[in-house]
Short mmCIF file of C-alpha atoms in Angstrom, two decimals:
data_model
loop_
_atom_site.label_atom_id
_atom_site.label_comp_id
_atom_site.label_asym_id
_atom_site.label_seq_id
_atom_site.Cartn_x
_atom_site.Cartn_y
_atom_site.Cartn_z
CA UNK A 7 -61.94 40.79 87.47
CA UNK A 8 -60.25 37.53 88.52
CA UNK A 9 -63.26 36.07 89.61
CA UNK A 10 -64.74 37.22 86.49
CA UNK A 11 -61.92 35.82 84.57
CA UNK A 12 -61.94 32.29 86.07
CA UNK A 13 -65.62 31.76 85.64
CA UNK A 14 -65.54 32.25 81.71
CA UNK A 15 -62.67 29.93 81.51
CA UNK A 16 -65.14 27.25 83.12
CA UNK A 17 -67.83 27.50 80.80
CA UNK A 18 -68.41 26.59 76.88
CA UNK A 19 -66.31 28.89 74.69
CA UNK A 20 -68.53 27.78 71.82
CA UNK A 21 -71.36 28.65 74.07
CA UNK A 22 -70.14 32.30 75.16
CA UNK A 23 -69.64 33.12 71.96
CA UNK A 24 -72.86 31.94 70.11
CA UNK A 25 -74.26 34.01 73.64
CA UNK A 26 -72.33 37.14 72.05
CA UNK A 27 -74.26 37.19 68.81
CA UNK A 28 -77.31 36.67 70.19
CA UNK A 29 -76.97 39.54 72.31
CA UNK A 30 -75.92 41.63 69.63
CA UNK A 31 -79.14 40.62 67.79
CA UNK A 32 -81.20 41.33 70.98
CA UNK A 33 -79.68 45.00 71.41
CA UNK A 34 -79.89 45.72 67.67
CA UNK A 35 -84.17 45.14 68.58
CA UNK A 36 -83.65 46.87 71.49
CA UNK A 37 -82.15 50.03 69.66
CA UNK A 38 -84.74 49.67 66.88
CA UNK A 39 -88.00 49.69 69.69
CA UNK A 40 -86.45 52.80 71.69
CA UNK A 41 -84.52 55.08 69.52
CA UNK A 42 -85.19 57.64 72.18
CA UNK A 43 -82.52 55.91 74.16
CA UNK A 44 -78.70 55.27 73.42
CA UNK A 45 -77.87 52.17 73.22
CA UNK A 46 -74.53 52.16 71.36
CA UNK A 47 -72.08 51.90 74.29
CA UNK A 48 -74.08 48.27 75.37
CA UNK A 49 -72.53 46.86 72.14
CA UNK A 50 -69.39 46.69 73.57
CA UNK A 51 -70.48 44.04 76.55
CA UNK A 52 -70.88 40.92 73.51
CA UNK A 53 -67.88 42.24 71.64
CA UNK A 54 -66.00 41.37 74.95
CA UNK A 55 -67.46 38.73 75.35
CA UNK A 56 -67.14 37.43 72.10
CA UNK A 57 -63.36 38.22 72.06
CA UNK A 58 -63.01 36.60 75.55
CA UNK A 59 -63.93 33.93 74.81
CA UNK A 60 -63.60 33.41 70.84
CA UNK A 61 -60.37 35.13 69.01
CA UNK A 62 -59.61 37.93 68.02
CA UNK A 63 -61.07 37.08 64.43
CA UNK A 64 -64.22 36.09 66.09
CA UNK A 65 -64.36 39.99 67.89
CA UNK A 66 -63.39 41.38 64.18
CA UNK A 67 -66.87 39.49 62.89
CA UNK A 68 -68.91 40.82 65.35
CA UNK A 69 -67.50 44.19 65.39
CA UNK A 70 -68.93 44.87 61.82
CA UNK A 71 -72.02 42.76 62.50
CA UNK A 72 -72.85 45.19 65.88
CA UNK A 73 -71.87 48.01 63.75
CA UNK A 74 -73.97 47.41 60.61
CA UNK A 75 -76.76 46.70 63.13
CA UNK A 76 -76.58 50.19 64.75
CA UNK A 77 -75.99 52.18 61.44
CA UNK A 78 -79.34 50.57 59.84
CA UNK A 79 -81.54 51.13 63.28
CA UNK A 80 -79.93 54.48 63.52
CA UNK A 81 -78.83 56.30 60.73
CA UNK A 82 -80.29 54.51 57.78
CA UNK A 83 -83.29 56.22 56.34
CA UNK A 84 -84.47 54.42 53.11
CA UNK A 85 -86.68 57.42 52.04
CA UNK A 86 -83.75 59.91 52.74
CA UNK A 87 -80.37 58.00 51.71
CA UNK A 88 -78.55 60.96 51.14
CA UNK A 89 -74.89 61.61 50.30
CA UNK A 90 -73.41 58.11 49.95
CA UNK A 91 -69.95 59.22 50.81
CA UNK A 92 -71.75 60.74 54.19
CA UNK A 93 -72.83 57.48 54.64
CA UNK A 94 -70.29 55.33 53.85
CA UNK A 95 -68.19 57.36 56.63
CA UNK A 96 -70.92 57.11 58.97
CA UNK A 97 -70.89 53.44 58.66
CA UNK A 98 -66.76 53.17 58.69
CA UNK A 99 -66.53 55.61 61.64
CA UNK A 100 -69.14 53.40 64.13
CA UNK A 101 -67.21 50.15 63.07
CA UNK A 102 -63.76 51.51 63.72
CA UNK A 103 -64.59 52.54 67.38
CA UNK A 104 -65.92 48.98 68.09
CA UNK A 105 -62.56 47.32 66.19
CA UNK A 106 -60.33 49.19 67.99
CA UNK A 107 -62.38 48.27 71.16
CA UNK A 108 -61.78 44.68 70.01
CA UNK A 109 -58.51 45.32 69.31
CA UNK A 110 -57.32 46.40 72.71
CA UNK A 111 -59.77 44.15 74.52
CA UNK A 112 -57.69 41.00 72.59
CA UNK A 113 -54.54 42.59 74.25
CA UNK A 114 -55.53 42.82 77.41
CA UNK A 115 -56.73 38.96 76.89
CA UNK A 116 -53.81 38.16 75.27
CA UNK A 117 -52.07 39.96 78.56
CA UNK A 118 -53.70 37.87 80.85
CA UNK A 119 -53.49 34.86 79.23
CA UNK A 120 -49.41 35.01 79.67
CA UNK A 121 -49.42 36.03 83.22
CA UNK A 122 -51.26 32.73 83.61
CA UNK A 123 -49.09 31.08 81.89
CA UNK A 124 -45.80 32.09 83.53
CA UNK A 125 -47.80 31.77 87.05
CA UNK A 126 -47.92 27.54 85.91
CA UNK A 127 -44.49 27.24 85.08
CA UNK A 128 -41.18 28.00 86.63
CA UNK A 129 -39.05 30.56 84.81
CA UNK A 130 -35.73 28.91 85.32
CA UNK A 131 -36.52 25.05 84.26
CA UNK A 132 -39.54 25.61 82.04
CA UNK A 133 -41.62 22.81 84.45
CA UNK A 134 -44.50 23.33 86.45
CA UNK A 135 -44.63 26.07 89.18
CA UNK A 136 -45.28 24.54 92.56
CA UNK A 137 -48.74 26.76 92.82
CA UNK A 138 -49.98 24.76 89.74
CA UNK A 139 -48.41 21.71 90.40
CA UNK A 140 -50.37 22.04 94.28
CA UNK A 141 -53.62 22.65 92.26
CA UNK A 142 -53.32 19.60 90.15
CA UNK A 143 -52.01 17.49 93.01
CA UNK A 144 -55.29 18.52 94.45
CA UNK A 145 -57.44 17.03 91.02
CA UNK A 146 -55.52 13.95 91.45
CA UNK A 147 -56.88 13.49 95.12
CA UNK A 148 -60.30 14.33 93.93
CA UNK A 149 -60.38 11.70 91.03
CA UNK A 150 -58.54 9.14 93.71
CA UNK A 151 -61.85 9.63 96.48
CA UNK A 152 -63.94 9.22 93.34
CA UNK A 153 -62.47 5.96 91.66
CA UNK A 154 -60.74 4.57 94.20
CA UNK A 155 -57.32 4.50 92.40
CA UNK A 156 -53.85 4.71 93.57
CA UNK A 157 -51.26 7.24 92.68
CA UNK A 158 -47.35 7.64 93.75
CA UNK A 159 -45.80 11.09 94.51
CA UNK A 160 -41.91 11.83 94.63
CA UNK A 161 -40.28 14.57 95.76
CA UNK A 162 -36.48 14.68 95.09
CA UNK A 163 -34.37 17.21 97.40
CA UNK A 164 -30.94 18.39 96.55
CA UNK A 165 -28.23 19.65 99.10
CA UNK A 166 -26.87 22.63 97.87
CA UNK A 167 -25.38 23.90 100.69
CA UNK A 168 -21.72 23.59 99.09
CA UNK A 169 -22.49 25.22 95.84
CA UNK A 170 -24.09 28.34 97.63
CA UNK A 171 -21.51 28.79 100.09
CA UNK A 172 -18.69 28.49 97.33
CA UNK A 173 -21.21 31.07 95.15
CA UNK A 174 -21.18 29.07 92.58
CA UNK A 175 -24.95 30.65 90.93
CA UNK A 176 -23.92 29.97 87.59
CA UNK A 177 -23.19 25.90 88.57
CA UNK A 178 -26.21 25.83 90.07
CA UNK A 179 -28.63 26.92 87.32
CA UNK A 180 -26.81 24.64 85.09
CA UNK A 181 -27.92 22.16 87.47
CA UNK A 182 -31.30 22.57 88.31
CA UNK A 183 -32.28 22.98 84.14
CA UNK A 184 -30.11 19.50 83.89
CA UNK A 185 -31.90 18.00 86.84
CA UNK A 186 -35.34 19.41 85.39
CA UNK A 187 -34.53 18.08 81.60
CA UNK A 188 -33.64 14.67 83.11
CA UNK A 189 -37.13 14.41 85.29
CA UNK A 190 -39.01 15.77 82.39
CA UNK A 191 -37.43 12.70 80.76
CA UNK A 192 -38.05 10.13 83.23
CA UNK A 193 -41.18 10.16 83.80
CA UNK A 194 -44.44 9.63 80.92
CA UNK A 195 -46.30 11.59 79.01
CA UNK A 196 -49.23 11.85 81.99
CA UNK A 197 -47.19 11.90 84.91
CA UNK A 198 -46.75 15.49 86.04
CA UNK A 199 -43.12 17.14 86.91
CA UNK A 200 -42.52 20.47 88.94
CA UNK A 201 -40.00 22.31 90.69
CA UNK A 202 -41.75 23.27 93.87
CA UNK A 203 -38.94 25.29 95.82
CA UNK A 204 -35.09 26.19 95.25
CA UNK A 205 -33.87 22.64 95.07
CA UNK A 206 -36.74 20.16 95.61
CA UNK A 207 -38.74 19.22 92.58
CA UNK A 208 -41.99 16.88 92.45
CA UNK A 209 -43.27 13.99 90.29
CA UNK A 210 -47.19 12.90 90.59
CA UNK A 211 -47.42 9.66 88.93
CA UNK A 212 -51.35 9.24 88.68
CA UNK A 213 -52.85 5.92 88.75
CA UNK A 214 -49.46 3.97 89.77
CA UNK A 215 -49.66 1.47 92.31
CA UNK A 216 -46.38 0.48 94.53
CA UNK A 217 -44.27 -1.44 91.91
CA UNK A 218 -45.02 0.72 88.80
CA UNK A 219 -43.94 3.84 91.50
CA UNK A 220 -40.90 2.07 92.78
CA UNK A 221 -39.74 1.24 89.44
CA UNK A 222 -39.55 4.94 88.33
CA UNK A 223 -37.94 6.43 91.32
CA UNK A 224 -35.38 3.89 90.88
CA UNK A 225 -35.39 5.36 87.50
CA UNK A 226 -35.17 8.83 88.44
CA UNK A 227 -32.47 7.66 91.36
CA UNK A 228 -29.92 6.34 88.64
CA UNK A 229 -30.12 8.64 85.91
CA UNK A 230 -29.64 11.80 88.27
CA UNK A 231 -26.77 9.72 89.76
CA UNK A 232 -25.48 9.82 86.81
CA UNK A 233 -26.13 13.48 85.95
CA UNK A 234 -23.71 14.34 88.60
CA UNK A 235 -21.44 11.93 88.16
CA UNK A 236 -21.14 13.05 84.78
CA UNK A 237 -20.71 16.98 85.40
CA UNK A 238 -18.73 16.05 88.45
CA UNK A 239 -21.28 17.84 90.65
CA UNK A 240 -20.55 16.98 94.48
CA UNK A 241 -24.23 17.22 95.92
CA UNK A 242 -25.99 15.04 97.49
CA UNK A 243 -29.84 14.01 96.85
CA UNK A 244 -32.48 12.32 98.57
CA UNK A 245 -35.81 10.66 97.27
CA UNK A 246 -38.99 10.77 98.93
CA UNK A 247 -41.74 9.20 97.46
CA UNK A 248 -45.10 7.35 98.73
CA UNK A 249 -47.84 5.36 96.86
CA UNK A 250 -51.36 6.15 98.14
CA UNK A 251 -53.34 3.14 97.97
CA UNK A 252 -56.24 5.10 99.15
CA UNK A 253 -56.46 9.39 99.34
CA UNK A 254 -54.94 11.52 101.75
CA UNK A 255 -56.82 14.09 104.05
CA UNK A 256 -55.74 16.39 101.84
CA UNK A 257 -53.08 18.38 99.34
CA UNK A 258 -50.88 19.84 102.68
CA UNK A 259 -50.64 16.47 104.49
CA UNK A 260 -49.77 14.59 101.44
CA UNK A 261 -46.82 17.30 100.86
CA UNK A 262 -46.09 17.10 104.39
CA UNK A 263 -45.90 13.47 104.47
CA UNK A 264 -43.30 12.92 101.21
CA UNK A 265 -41.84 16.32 101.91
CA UNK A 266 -40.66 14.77 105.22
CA UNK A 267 -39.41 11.29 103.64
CA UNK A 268 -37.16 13.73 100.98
CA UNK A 269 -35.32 15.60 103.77
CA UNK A 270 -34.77 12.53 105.58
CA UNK A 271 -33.40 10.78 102.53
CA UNK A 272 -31.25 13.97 101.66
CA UNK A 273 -29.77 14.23 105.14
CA UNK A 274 -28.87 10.82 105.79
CA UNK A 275 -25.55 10.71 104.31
CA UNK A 276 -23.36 12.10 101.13
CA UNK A 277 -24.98 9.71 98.61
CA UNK A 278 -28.37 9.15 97.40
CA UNK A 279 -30.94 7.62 100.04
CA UNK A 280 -34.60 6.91 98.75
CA UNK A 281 -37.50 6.95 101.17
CA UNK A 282 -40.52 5.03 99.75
CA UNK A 283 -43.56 4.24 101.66
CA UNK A 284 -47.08 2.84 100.79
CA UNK A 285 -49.90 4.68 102.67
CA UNK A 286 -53.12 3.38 103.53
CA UNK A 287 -55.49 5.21 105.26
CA UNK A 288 -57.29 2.22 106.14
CA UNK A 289 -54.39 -0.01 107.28
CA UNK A 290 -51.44 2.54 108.20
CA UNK A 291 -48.32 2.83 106.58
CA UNK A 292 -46.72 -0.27 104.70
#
């Protein structure tokens, strides 16, 4: 169902849909060249689709399309109209089963759709989850082979070793949502923010060479400075950050690599330490 799931979301929604009605058509000729066999319960394949991929609205539309379809191939008989009450209720009956098909098939959509959304962002700080943020990381790698553009990734590690041993939860979460607000606010509109772990979060600035990079981590490094200065929050931080003038191997060394600068720079001492590198593939490490 995943699978199934995943694939849809790739292709045209205007395309899956107009596929929808068109399929209703087909199965409406279908039902009309072999009455003999029942075709009703095949309907229900282009409502899903068409609420898959359309809205509920969309499903609503092609509920009563599929089930004016089936009455007339089925149940119509122009010489014999009889009773039009009969009729009418015929007609009403058929299109209630497929809206209330459409009706739970938009909830389990609807269903899905926020378990996807809570999987791409973390519940505490509202930012990226550090599953999506790996999966866009990865995009950014991909567009770097292609076009041969640099990009800059931080990751900034806190020490909270004193808060958690003093059990100080509620300090903490104040913290991290402050820490996350400030990021969120330090970086642009197209740079990407996460929180990957319990106290490291992540900043992918795409298409930023060295300076651009350096100038936002110092950025980042003096307005978190003064977050804690401000709250009077005794924990230390460290910056790790590295500009790739050309791409990495891949998502896990990349993570490795500035992952590795972050814990140095948050174990160095009881201030802030940033670790910045430049990282060429071609020509080593700057």
């Amino acid at each position: 169902m995943k699978e199934v799931a995943e694939y849809m979301d790739r292709q045209s929604r205007q395309g899956l849909v107009a596929l929808g009605y068109v399929l209703i058509v087909l199965l409406g000729l279908i039902d009309y060249l072999t009455k003999q066999l029942t075709i009703e319960p095949f309907y229900l394949l282009p409502l899903a689709l068409i609420t898959w991929s359309g809205s509920r609205r969309n499903g609503f539309v092609a509920a009563f399309i599929s089930s004016g379809i089936w009455y007339v191939v089925n149940r119509y008989d122009p010489h014999d109209p009889g009773v039009l009450g009969v009729q009418l209720w015929n007609l009403a009956w058929q299109a209630g089963l497929f809206l209330v098909f459409v009706m739970l098939f938009a909830a389990l959509k609807s269903a899905q759709d926020y378990r996807k959304q809570m999987t791409r962002l973390d519940p505490l700080t509202g930012m990226l989850s550090g599953t999506f943020f790996q999966e866009l990381a990865l995009v950014e790698v991909r567009r770097s082979e292609r076009y041969d553009h640099p990009f800059t990734l931080a990751f900034i590690e806190f020490d909270l070793a004193t808060l958690r041993s003093a059990g100080d939860s509620g300090h903490i979460s104040s913290l991290l949502r402050s820490v996350a607000e400030v990021v969120r606010s330090a970086v642009r509109g197209t740079d990407m923010a996460a929180r990957l772990d319990y106290a490291t979060f992540a900043v992918l600035l795409p298409e930023t060479p060295n300076e651009s990079g350096r100038v936002v981590v110092k950025k980042l490094q003096e307005q978190l400075t003064a977050l804690l200065r401000q709250n009077e929050w005794q924990v230390p931080f460290g910056i790790g950050a590295a500009t790739f003038m050309s791409p990495p191997a891949g998502v896990d060394e990349m993570f490795r690599k500035v992952g590795g600068l972050a814990h140095s720079a948050s174990r160095r001492s009881s201030h802030t330490t940033v670790r910045y590198e430049v990282v060429d593939r071609a020509m080593g490490v700057a």
